[in-house]
Coordinates of C-alpha atoms in Angstrom, one line a residue:
M1 CA -72.2 121.4 -173.1
D2 CA -71.3 118.1 -174.0
T3 CA -68.9 118.3 -170.9
L4 CA -71.5 119.4 -168.6
A5 CA -73.8 116.8 -170.0
A6 CA -71.0 114.3 -169.3
G7 CA -70.9 115.4 -165.7
K8 CA -67.4 116.8 -166.1
D9 CA -66.2 120.0 -164.6
L10 CA -64.8 122.4 -167.1
Y11 CA -62.2 124.7 -168.1
A12 CA -63.5 126.9 -171.0
E13 CA -61.2 129.2 -173.0
K14 CA -62.4 132.8 -173.7
T15 CA -64.5 134.0 -175.2
M16 CA -66.7 131.8 -173.6
T17 CA -69.3 131.5 -176.7
W18 CA -69.3 132.1 -180.5
S19 CA -72.7 134.1 -180.5
I20 CA -74.9 135.5 -178.2
P21 CA -77.8 132.9 -178.8
E22 CA -74.8 130.3 -177.7
A23 CA -74.0 132.3 -174.7
D24 CA -77.8 132.2 -173.6
Q25 CA -77.7 128.3 -174.0
C26 CA -74.6 128.0 -172.6
L27 CA -75.7 129.8 -169.3
Q28 CA -78.5 128.0 -169.2
A29 CA -76.8 124.7 -169.2
A30 CA -74.5 125.7 -166.5
K31 CA -77.5 126.8 -164.0
R32 CA -78.9 123.6 -164.3
S33 CA -75.5 121.9 -163.9
D34 CA -73.5 121.5 -160.5
R35 CA -70.7 121.4 -162.2
V36 CA -67.5 123.9 -161.5
I37 CA -67.0 125.9 -164.2
Q38 CA -63.5 128.2 -164.6
I39 CA -63.2 130.7 -167.8
G40 CA -60.1 131.6 -169.2
L41 CA -60.3 135.3 -168.2
Q42 CA -57.1 135.3 -166.3
H43 CA -57.3 139.1 -165.2
E44 CA -60.1 137.8 -162.8
S45 CA -57.2 136.0 -161.0
S46 CA -55.4 139.2 -160.6
G47 CA -54.3 140.9 -157.7
A48 CA -54.8 144.5 -159.5
L49 CA -58.7 143.3 -159.7
A50 CA -58.7 142.6 -155.9
D51 CA -57.3 146.4 -155.1
A52 CA -59.7 147.9 -157.9
K53 CA -62.8 146.0 -156.4
K54 CA -61.8 146.6 -152.5
W55 CA -61.0 150.6 -153.2
I56 CA -64.5 150.6 -155.3
Q57 CA -66.4 149.0 -152.5
D58 CA -65.2 151.3 -149.6
G59 CA -66.4 154.1 -151.7
L60 CA -62.9 155.3 -152.1
A61 CA -63.6 156.2 -156.2
G62 CA -67.2 157.5 -155.3
K63 CA -69.6 157.5 -158.4
V64 CA -67.8 155.9 -161.3
T65 CA -69.6 157.3 -164.7
Q66 CA -66.5 156.4 -167.2
V67 CA -64.0 154.3 -167.6
E68 CA -61.4 154.7 -170.1
S69 CA -59.4 151.4 -171.5
W70 CA -56.8 150.5 -174.1
M71 CA -54.6 147.8 -175.4
S72 CA -51.9 148.8 -177.8
R73 CA -49.4 146.3 -179.7
N74 CA -46.9 146.9 -182.8
T75 CA -45.0 144.9 -185.1
P76 CA -42.1 145.5 -187.6
H77 CA -43.2 146.9 -190.9
R78 CA -45.4 144.4 -193.3
K79 CA -45.1 141.7 -190.4
G80 CA -49.1 142.1 -189.2
Q81 CA -50.3 141.3 -186.0
W82 CA -51.1 137.3 -185.5
V83 CA -49.8 136.5 -188.7
R84 CA -47.8 133.4 -188.5
P85 CA -45.9 130.9 -190.9
V86 CA -47.5 128.1 -191.9
P87 CA -45.1 125.1 -190.9
P88 CA -44.1 122.4 -193.7
D89 CA -46.1 119.7 -192.1
C90 CA -49.6 121.4 -192.1
T91 CA -50.9 119.4 -194.7
P92 CA -54.4 117.5 -195.3
Q93 CA -52.9 114.1 -194.3
N94 CA -51.9 115.7 -190.8
V95 CA -54.8 117.8 -190.2
N96 CA -58.6 117.4 -189.4
W97 CA -59.7 119.8 -191.9
A98 CA -63.4 118.9 -191.2
A99 CA -63.3 119.3 -187.7
F100 CA -61.7 122.8 -188.0
L101 CA -64.8 123.8 -190.3
N102 CA -66.9 122.5 -187.5
G103 CA -70.1 122.4 -189.9
R104 CA -69.4 125.8 -191.9
P105 CA -69.6 125.1 -195.5
E106 CA -66.9 122.8 -197.1
R107 CA -64.0 124.2 -199.2
P108 CA -60.7 122.9 -200.1
F109 CA -57.8 122.7 -197.4
D110 CA -56.7 126.4 -196.6
P111 CA -53.6 125.9 -194.4
F112 CA -52.9 130.0 -194.1
K113 CA -56.5 130.0 -192.9
L114 CA -55.8 127.1 -190.5
I115 CA -52.8 129.0 -188.8
N116 CA -54.1 132.6 -189.1
W117 CA -57.6 131.7 -188.3
R118 CA -57.9 134.7 -186.1
L119 CA -57.5 137.4 -189.1
F120 CA -61.1 136.4 -190.6
W121 CA -64.5 136.9 -189.4
E122 CA -65.5 133.2 -190.5
F123 CA -63.3 131.8 -187.7
S124 CA -62.4 134.4 -185.4
G125 CA -64.2 137.4 -183.3
G126 CA -61.0 139.7 -184.0
N127 CA -59.2 141.7 -181.4
V128 CA -62.7 142.4 -179.4
T129 CA -63.2 138.7 -178.5
E130 CA -59.2 137.8 -178.1
N131 CA -58.3 140.7 -176.0
M132 CA -61.2 143.5 -175.2
V133 CA -63.0 140.5 -173.7
H134 CA -60.2 140.3 -170.8
Q135 CA -60.2 144.0 -169.8
I136 CA -64.4 144.5 -170.2
A137 CA -64.7 141.0 -167.9
W138 CA -62.0 142.9 -165.5
I139 CA -64.2 146.3 -165.6
M140 CA -67.4 144.2 -165.1
T141 CA -66.1 142.5 -162.4
A142 CA -64.6 145.6 -160.5
L143 CA -67.7 147.6 -161.0
D144 CA -70.3 144.8 -160.8
L145 CA -71.6 146.0 -164.1
P146 CA -74.9 144.2 -165.7
L147 CA -74.9 143.5 -169.3
P148 CA -74.5 146.7 -171.5
S149 CA -77.4 148.7 -172.5
A150 CA -76.2 149.7 -176.1
A151 CA -72.7 149.1 -178.0
Y152 CA -70.9 151.3 -181.0
M153 CA -67.5 150.1 -182.6
S154 CA -66.0 151.9 -185.1
G155 CA -62.5 151.3 -186.8
G156 CA -60.9 149.3 -189.6
V157 CA -58.1 147.3 -191.3
F158 CA -55.4 150.4 -191.1
S159 CA -52.4 149.2 -190.2
E160 CA -51.0 146.5 -192.5
K161 CA -53.3 145.5 -195.8
D162 CA -52.6 142.1 -195.5
G163 CA -55.8 140.3 -196.3
R164 CA -57.3 140.3 -193.0
E165 CA -60.8 140.9 -192.6
V166 CA -61.0 141.9 -188.8
P167 CA -59.9 145.4 -187.9
D168 CA -56.7 146.2 -186.3
T169 CA -57.7 149.8 -185.1
I170 CA -60.9 149.7 -183.0
A171 CA -62.7 152.3 -180.8
V172 CA -65.8 150.9 -178.8
T173 CA -68.3 152.4 -176.3
L174 CA -70.3 150.6 -174.0
D175 CA -73.3 152.2 -172.4
F176 CA -74.4 150.6 -169.3
P177 CA -77.9 151.0 -167.5
N178 CA -76.6 152.1 -164.1
D179 CA -75.1 155.7 -165.6
T180 CA -71.8 154.1 -166.7
V181 CA -69.9 154.3 -170.2
V182 CA -67.0 152.2 -170.7
T183 CA -64.7 152.8 -173.7
W184 CA -61.8 150.6 -175.3
Q185 CA -59.4 151.9 -177.9
S186 CA -57.0 149.3 -179.4
T187 CA -54.5 149.4 -182.2
F188 CA -51.7 146.8 -183.7
N189 CA -49.6 150.2 -185.1
N190 CA -48.3 151.3 -181.6
S191 CA -47.5 149.8 -178.6
R192 CA -46.3 153.1 -176.6
Y193 CA -49.1 152.8 -173.8
G194 CA -49.6 148.8 -173.4
L195 CA -52.6 147.6 -171.9
G196 CA -54.2 149.8 -169.1
E197 CA -57.5 151.2 -167.7
H198 CA -58.8 154.2 -165.6
F199 CA -61.8 154.3 -163.7
L200 CA -63.2 157.8 -163.3
G201 CA -65.2 158.9 -160.1
S202 CA -66.6 161.5 -158.3
D203 CA -63.9 161.0 -155.5
G204 CA -60.8 159.5 -157.3
T205 CA -59.5 157.8 -159.7
I206 CA -58.1 154.3 -159.7
E207 CA -55.4 153.5 -162.4
H208 CA -54.0 150.0 -163.7
V209 CA -51.4 150.1 -166.4
A210 CA -49.5 147.1 -167.7
G211 CA -46.8 147.0 -170.3
A212 CA -46.5 150.9 -170.9
N213 CA -43.1 151.7 -172.0
D214 CA -41.4 148.2 -171.9
M215 CA -43.8 146.1 -173.7
V216 CA -41.6 145.5 -176.7
R217 CA -38.7 144.8 -174.7
D218 CA -40.4 141.8 -172.5
N219 CA -39.9 144.0 -169.6
S220 CA -43.7 144.8 -168.7
E221 CA -44.3 147.1 -165.6
E222 CA -48.0 146.6 -164.1
S223 CA -49.1 148.8 -161.4
T224 CA -52.6 149.8 -159.6
R225 CA -52.8 153.3 -158.4
Y226 CA -55.6 155.1 -156.3
F227 CA -55.7 158.7 -156.5
P228 CA -58.2 161.0 -154.4
E229 CA -60.5 163.6 -155.9
K230 CA -59.3 166.5 -153.8
V231 CA -62.3 168.4 -154.4
N232 CA -64.5 165.7 -152.7
R233 CA -61.8 164.0 -150.6
A234 CA -59.5 166.7 -149.5
Q235 CA -57.8 164.5 -146.8
G236 CA -57.4 161.4 -149.3
A237 CA -54.5 160.0 -149.8
A238 CA -52.8 157.9 -152.8
L239 CA -52.6 154.6 -152.6
T240 CA -50.6 151.5 -154.4
G241 CA -52.2 148.1 -154.8
K242 CA -50.0 145.5 -153.1
S243 CA -52.3 142.4 -153.6
A244 CA -50.9 139.3 -155.1
D245 CA -51.8 137.6 -158.3
Q246 CA -53.5 134.2 -158.0
N247 CA -52.7 131.2 -160.3
H248 CA -55.8 131.0 -162.4
M249 CA -55.6 127.3 -163.3
A250 CA -54.8 126.6 -159.6
N251 CA -57.8 128.6 -158.4
W252 CA -59.9 125.8 -161.0
V253 CA -58.1 122.9 -159.4
E254 CA -58.7 124.2 -156.0
C255 CA -62.5 124.7 -156.6
M256 CA -63.1 121.7 -157.9
R257 CA -62.0 120.2 -154.7
T258 CA -64.0 122.6 -152.7
R259 CA -66.9 122.7 -154.9
K260 CA -66.5 126.9 -154.6
T261 CA -67.3 129.2 -157.0
P262 CA -64.1 130.0 -159.3
N263 CA -62.7 133.4 -160.1
A264 CA -63.8 133.4 -163.7
S265 CA -67.5 132.1 -163.3
V266 CA -69.9 131.3 -165.8
D267 CA -71.6 134.6 -165.1
I268 CA -68.8 137.1 -165.9
G269 CA -67.9 134.8 -168.9
Y270 CA -71.3 135.2 -170.1
R271 CA -71.8 139.0 -169.4
S272 CA -68.2 139.6 -171.2
A273 CA -69.3 137.7 -174.2
I274 CA -72.5 139.3 -174.4
A275 CA -70.4 142.8 -174.7
A276 CA -67.8 141.6 -176.9
H277 CA -70.6 140.1 -179.4
M278 CA -72.6 143.5 -179.1
A279 CA -69.5 145.4 -180.1
N280 CA -68.5 143.6 -183.2
L281 CA -72.4 143.4 -184.3
A282 CA -72.5 147.2 -184.1
Y283 CA -69.3 147.4 -186.1
K284 CA -70.7 145.0 -188.9
R285 CA -74.1 147.0 -189.2
K286 CA -72.0 150.3 -188.6
E287 CA -74.7 151.5 -186.3
R288 CA -75.4 151.8 -182.5
V289 CA -76.6 148.4 -181.2
T290 CA -79.1 148.3 -178.2
L291 CA -78.9 145.1 -176.1
E292 CA -82.4 144.0 -177.7
I293 CA -81.4 144.4 -181.0
A294 CA -78.3 142.1 -180.3
K295 CA -80.6 139.3 -178.7
S296 CA -83.0 139.6 -181.6
A297 CA -80.3 139.2 -184.5
Q298 CA -79.8 135.8 -183.5
L299 CA -76.6 135.8 -185.8
P300 CA -72.8 135.2 -185.0
S301 CA -71.3 138.4 -184.1

């Protein structure tokens, strides 16, 4: 918000905000501004999204009532995901510890938490705000989904008991008011199926997969395909997506010149942030959380 107040265009990393109240404040600030804002949701510039969205708009999928999505990774035993070594020059003399705390309660310098902030609720939203938010934004854009009406999240720290607080095994269910359920499953204990989404429609299935089988060998394969439901599209043919990816940063730069809306606008940044915060709130409360409950909580997710 300080950037907008200074009259500058903005590139803001995902997740767009730390909490639901902050998301509401940022959305209103953006609406009052004429600045070009791009959120760091790079999947919004992908060719796969362009293909999926076109097929959905063309009616090839029919009525989509469910989307399955997943993201899986693995690491060697006793080397938890996200854990990084503390470099020798990570000292109080070289770090602005107060800036890192950013208003949180003062405490002695902790180099491990500084480097491995993703592991702790005080500094991170965990895998939901690190990775799920990318895919949920992708799905919400493809289907033009509004804010979720409810969220539920289960899981825990099951893979490596290394002191982390945020869960490494997750199952999220998001209900949407237009008769659509989106699920997202994630594990840091197996990388076989990589990352992907299945859009399950009455007339067809849209399948996007990335990293399946070859993720650990850095030979990631990505594809977007459509398969007709023969019971409703007897003459339908399978399709393979061919749209090219756009450079996400280049899209922002071009929009600064043209003053057009970039691929990952504040709107999708807002909607995906709310979905992520609702999921985390449901996990912490161990209950299904509606949008109304989440908005009234007034607490960081």
